[in-house]
Short mmCIF file of C-alpha atoms and ligand atoms in Angstrom, two decimals:
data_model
loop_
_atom_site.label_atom_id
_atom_site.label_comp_id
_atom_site.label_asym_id
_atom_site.label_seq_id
_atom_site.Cartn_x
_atom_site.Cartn_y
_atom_site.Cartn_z
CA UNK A 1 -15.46 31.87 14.84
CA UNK A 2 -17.27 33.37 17.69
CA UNK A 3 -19.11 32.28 20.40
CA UNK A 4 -17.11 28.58 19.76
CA UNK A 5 -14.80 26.47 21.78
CA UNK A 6 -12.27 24.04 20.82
CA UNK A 7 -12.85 20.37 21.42
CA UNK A 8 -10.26 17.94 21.11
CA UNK A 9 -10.91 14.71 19.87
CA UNK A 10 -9.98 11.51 18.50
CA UNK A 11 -11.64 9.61 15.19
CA UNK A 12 -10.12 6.93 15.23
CA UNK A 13 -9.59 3.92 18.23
CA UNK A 14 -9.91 0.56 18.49
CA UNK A 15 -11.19 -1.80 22.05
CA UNK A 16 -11.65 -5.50 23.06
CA UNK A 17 -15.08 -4.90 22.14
CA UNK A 18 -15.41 -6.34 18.95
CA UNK A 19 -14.59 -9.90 18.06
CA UNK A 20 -12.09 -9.07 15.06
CA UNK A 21 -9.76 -7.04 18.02
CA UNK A 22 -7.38 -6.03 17.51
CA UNK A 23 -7.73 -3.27 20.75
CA UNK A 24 -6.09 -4.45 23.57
CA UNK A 25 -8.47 -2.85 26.45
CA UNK A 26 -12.03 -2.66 26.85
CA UNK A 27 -13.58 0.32 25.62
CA UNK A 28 -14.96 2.05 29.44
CA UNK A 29 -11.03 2.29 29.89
CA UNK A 30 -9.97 3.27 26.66
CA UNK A 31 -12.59 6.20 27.17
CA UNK A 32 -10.79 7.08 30.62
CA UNK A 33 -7.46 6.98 28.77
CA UNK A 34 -8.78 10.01 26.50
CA UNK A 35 -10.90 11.98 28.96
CA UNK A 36 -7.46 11.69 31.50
CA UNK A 37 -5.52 13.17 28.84
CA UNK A 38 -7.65 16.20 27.92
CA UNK A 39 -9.99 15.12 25.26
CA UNK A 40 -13.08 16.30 25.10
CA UNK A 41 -14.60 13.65 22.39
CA UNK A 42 -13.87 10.21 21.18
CA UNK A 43 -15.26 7.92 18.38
CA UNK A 44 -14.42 3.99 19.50
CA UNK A 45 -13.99 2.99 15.81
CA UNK A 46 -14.12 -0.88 16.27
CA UNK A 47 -14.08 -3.13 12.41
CA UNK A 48 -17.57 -3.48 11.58
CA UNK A 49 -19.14 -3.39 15.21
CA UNK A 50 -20.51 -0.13 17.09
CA UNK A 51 -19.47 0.10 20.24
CA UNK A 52 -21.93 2.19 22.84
CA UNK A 53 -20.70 2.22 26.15
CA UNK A 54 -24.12 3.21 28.70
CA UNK A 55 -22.86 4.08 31.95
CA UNK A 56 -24.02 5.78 34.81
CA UNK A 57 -23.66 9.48 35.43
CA UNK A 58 -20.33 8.60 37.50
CA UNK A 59 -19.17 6.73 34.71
CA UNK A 60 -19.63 8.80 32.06
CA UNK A 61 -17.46 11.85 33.87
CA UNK A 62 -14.91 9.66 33.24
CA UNK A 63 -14.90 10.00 29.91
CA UNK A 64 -14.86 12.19 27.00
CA UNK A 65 -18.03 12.52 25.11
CA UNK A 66 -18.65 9.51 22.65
CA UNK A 67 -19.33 10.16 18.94
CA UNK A 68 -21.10 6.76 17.75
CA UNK A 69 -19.12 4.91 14.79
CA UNK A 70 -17.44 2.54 13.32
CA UNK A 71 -14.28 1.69 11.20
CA UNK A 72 -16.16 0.20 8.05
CA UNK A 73 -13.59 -2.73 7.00
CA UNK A 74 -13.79 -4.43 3.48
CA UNK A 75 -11.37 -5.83 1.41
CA UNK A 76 -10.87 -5.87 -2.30
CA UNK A 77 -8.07 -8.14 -4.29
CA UNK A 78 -6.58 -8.53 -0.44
CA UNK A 79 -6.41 -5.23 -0.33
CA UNK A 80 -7.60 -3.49 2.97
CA UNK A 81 -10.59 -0.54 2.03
CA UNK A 82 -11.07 1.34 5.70
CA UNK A 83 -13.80 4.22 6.12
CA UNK A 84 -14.17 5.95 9.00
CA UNK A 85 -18.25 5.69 9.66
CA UNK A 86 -18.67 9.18 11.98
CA UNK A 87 -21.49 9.79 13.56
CA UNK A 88 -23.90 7.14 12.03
CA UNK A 89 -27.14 6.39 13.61
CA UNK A 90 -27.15 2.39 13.01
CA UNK A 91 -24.63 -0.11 12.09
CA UNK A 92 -22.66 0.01 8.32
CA UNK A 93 -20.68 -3.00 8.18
CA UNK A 94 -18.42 -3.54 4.62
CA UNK A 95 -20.29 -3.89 1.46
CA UNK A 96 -17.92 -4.75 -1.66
CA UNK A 97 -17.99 -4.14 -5.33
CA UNK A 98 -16.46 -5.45 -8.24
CA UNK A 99 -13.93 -2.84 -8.69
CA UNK A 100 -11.68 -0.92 -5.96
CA UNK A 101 -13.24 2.42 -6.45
CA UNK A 102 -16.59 0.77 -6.23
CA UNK A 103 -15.93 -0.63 -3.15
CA UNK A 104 -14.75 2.77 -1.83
CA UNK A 105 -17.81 4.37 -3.41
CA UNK A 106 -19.94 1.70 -1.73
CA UNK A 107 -19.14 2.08 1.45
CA UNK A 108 -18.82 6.37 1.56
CA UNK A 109 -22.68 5.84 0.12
CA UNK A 110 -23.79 3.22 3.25
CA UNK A 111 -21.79 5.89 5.76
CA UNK A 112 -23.48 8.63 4.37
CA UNK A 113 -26.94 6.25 4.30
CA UNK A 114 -26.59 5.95 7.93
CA UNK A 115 -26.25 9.13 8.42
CA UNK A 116 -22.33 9.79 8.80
CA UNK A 117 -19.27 11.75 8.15
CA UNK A 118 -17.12 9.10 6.15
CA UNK A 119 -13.22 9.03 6.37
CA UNK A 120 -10.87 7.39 4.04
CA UNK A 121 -8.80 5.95 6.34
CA UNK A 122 -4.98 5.21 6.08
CA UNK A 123 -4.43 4.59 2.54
CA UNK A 124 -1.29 3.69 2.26
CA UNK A 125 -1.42 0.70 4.65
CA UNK A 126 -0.72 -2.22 2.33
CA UNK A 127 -0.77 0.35 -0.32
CA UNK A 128 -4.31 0.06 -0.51
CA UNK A 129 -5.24 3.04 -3.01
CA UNK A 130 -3.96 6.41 -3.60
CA UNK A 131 -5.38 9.66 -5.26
CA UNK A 132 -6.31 8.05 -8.64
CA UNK A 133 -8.95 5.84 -6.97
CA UNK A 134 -9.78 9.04 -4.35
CA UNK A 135 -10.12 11.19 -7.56
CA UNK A 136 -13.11 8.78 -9.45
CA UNK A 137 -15.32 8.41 -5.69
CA UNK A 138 -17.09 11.01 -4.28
CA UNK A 139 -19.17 12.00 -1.40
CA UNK A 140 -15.92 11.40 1.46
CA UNK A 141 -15.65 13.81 4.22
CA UNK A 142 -12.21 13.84 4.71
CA UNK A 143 -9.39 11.60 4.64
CA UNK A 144 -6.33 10.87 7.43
CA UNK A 145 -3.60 12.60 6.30
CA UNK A 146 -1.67 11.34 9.72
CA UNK A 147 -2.57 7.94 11.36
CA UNK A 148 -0.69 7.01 14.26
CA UNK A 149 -0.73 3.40 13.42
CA UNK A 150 3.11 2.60 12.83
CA UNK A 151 2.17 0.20 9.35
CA UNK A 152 0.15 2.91 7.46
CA UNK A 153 3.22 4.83 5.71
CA UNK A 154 1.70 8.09 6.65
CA UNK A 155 5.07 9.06 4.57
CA UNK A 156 4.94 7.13 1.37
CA UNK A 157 7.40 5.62 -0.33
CA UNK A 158 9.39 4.43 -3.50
CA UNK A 159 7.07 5.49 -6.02
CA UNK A 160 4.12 6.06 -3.59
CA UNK A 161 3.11 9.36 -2.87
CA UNK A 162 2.89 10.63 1.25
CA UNK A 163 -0.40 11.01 2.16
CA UNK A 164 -0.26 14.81 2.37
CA UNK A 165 0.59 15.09 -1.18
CA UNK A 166 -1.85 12.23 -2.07
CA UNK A 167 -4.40 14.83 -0.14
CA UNK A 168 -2.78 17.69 -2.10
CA UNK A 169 -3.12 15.60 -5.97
CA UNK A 170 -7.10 15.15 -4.58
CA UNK A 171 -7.71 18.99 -3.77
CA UNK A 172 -5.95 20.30 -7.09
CA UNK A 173 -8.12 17.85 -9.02
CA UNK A 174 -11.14 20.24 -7.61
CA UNK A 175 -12.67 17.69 -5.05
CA UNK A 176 -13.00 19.08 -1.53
CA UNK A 177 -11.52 16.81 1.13
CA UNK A 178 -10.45 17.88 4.66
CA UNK A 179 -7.51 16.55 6.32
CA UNK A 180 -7.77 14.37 9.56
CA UNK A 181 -4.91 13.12 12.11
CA UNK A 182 -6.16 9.95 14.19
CA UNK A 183 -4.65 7.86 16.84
CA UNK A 184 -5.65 4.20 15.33
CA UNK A 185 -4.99 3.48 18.51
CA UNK A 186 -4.79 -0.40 19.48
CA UNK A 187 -2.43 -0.91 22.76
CA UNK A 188 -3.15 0.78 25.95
CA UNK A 189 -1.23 -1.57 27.82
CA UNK A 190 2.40 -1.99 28.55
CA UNK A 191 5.46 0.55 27.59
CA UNK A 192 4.57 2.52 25.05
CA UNK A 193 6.90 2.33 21.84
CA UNK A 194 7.14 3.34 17.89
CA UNK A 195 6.29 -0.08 16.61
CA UNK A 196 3.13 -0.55 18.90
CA UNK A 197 -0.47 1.42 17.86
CA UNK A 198 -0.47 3.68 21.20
CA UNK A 199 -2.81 6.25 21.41
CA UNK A 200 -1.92 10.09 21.77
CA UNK A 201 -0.33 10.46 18.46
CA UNK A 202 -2.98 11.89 16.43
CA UNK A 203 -6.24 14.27 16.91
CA UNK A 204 -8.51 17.17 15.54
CA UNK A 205 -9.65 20.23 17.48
CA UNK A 206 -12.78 21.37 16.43
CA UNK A 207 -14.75 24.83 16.78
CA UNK A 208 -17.70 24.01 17.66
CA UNK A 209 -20.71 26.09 19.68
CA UNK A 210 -21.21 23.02 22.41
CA UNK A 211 -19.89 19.48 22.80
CA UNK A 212 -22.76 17.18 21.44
CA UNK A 213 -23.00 14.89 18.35
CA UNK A 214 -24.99 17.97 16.33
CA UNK A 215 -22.54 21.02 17.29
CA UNK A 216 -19.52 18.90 16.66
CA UNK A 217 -20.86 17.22 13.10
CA UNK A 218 -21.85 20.00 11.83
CA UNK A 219 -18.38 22.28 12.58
CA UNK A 220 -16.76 19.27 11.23
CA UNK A 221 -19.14 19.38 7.96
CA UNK A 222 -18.00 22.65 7.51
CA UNK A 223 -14.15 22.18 8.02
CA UNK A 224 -13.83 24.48 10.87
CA UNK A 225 -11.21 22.06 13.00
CA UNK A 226 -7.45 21.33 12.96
CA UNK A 227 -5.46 18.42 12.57
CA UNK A 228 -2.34 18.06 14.70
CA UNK A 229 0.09 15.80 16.19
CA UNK A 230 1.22 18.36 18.86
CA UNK A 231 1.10 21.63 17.43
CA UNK A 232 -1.90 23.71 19.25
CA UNK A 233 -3.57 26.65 17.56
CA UNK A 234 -4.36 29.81 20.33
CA UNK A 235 -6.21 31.20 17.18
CA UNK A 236 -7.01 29.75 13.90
CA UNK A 237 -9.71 31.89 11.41
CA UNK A 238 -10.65 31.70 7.98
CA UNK A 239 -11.86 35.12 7.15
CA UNK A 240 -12.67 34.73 3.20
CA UNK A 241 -9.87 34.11 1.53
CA UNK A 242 -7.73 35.04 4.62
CA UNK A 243 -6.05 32.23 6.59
CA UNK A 244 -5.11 34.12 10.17
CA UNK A 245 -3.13 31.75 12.89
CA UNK A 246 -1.33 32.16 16.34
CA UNK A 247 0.61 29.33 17.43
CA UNK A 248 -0.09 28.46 21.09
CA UNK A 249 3.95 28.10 21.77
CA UNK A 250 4.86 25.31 23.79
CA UNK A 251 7.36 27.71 25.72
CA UNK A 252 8.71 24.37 28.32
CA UNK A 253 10.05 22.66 25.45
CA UNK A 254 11.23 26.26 23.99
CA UNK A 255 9.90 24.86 20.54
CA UNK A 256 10.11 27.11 17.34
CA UNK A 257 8.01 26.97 13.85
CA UNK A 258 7.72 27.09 10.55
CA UNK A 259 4.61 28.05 8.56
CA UNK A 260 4.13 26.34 4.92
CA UNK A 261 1.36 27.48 3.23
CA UNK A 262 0.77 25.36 0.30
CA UNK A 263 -1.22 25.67 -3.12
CA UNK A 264 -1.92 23.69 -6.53
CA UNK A 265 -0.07 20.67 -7.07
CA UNK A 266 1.13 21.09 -3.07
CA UNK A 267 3.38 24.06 -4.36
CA UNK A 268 4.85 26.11 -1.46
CA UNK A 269 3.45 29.59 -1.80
CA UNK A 270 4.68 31.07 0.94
CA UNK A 271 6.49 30.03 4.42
CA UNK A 272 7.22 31.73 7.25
CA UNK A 273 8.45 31.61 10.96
CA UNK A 274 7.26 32.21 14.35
CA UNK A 275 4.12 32.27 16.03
CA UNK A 276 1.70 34.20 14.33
CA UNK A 277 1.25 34.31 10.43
CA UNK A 278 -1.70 35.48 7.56
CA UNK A 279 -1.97 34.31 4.30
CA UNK A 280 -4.52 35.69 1.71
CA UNK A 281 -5.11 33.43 -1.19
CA UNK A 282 -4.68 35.22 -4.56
CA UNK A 283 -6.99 35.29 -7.44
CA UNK A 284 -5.42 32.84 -9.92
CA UNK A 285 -4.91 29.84 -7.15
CA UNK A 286 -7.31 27.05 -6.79
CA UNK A 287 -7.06 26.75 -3.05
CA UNK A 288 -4.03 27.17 0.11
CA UNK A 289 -3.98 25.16 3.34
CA UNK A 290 -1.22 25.58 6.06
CA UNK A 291 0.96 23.19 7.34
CA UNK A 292 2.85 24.33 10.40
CA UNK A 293 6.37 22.17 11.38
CA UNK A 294 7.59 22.27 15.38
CA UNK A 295 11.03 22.41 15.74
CA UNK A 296 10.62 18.86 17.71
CA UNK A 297 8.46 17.39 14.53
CA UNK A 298 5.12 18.06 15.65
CA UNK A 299 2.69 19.31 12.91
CA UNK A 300 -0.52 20.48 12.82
CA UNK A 301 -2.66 21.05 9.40
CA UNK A 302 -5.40 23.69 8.69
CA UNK A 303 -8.50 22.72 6.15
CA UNK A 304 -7.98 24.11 3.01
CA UNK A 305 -9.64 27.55 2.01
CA UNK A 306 -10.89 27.30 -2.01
CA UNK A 307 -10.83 30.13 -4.03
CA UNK A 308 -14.16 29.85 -5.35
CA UNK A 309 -15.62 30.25 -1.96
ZN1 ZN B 1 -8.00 0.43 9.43
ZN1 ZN B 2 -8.26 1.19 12.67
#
């Protein structure tokens, strides 16, 4: 990817902004929470409201730049359906159906209507939906396969799939979906703690040629960004069907890693360790994405590279 920068940013945030909460700070501080903790972009994803912050030239170098969006919230059988609205030029709001996968589908259409990137947010929280319903919609960007929210069961459960392999049952079915990690960040206040929403926990880098709505959009079309909960790529390139990382090593914390690269039906096809690895997808597998484990827990996912490419 030459001539590109990374830019760190998060999807995924809630403020005080909107009537329905549930953020517990208004949004010009959330914004100075990111941009003093080295993000470079930020979507404030309040439930069914945009929130545009215009500030003054002083106040805006306080903050990362703002994606507009929205977290599109509608509910079917009780059942929470959340879409990530990125990037959309006017309000989406929730629009319902008579069937779950027709309220997905309904609400991917109005995001893409208004011009966005559309998430499938968190679906394991109250077990919403898995890969079934995922499988019969089309037209989603990319779904969270980490959400730092502490009821979304990032991990799955019982019978219920994680959300990486729910990600993994989508890709092998032939649809394209990239992976995000998000914050769903709701308490900026107070000590910090597992079972409160605190923000820091997820994010995407992206390699993009200049930090504005366009430059970032499209790289994110495209796939060319990370997901991570820690782990920082020095390099990350997709040259055809070759996947070619360095780790940037967090050498403080004397951290070590493991590489899983993972194909059809989330089979391991080949893992490795240390900082630097290559993987060159063969002819007779569908797709391979790379998952890469710090010896502390953090993880960071590539976008998958298909074969047919
Ligand atoms: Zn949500
Ligand atoms: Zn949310």
């Amino acid at each position: 990817m030459p001539n590109k920068n990374w830019f760190k940013g998060n999807l995924h945030t809630h403020t005080s902004a909107s009537e329905r909460g549930p953020g517990d700070t208004a949004p010009e501080h959330v914004s100075e929470w990111y941009h003093d903790h080295g993000y470079d972009f930020l979507v404030l994803s309040d439930h069914n409201h945009r929130t545009i912050l215009d500030g003054s030239d002083t106040e805006r170098a306080r903050w990362p730049h703002l994606i507009p969006g929205e977290e599109i919230s509608a509910v079917f059988n009780e059942a929470p359906v959340h879409l990530g609205g990125i990037g959309t030029r006017e309000l989406v709001g929730p629009h319902e159906s008579d069937t779950l996968v027709g309220t997905i589908q309904a609400n991917i259409d109005a995001i893409e209507k208004a011009g966005g990137l559309a998430t499938l947010n968190h679906p394991n929280f109250r077990w919403s939906y898995s890969d079934r319903e995922i499988i019969a919609t089309h037209g989603a960007w990319a779904m969270e396969v980490f959400n730092g929210h502490p009821g979304v069961n990032n991990m799955g459960g019982g019978a219920s799939p994680s959300t990486e392999s729910i990600w993994d049952r989508v890709l092998v079915s032939g649809r394209r979906m990239f992976g995000v990690a998000t914050d769903d960040a709701h308490h900026f206040q107070g000590e910090f703690g597992p079972r409160k929403s605190n923000p820091g926990r997820g994010w995407i880098s992206v390699a993009a040629a200049e930090l504005s709505d366009e430059s970032l959009l499209d790289a994110m079309s495209r796939g060319d960004f990370y997901a991570s909960t820690g782990v920082r790529f020095a390099e990350l390139e997709i040259r055809g069907r070759e996947i070619v990382m360095e780790i940037d090593p967090d050498t403080d914390l004397q951290l070590k890693y493991t590489v899983v690269f993972t194909g059809p039906n989330g089979r391991e096809l080949w893992t490795t360790t240390g900082e630097s690895a290559r993987f060159t997808l063969s002819r007779i597998d569908d797709y391979v994405r790379a998952t890469v484990y710090a010896s502390n827990g953090e993880k960071a996912w590539t976008q998958p590279v298909f074969g047919t490419d």
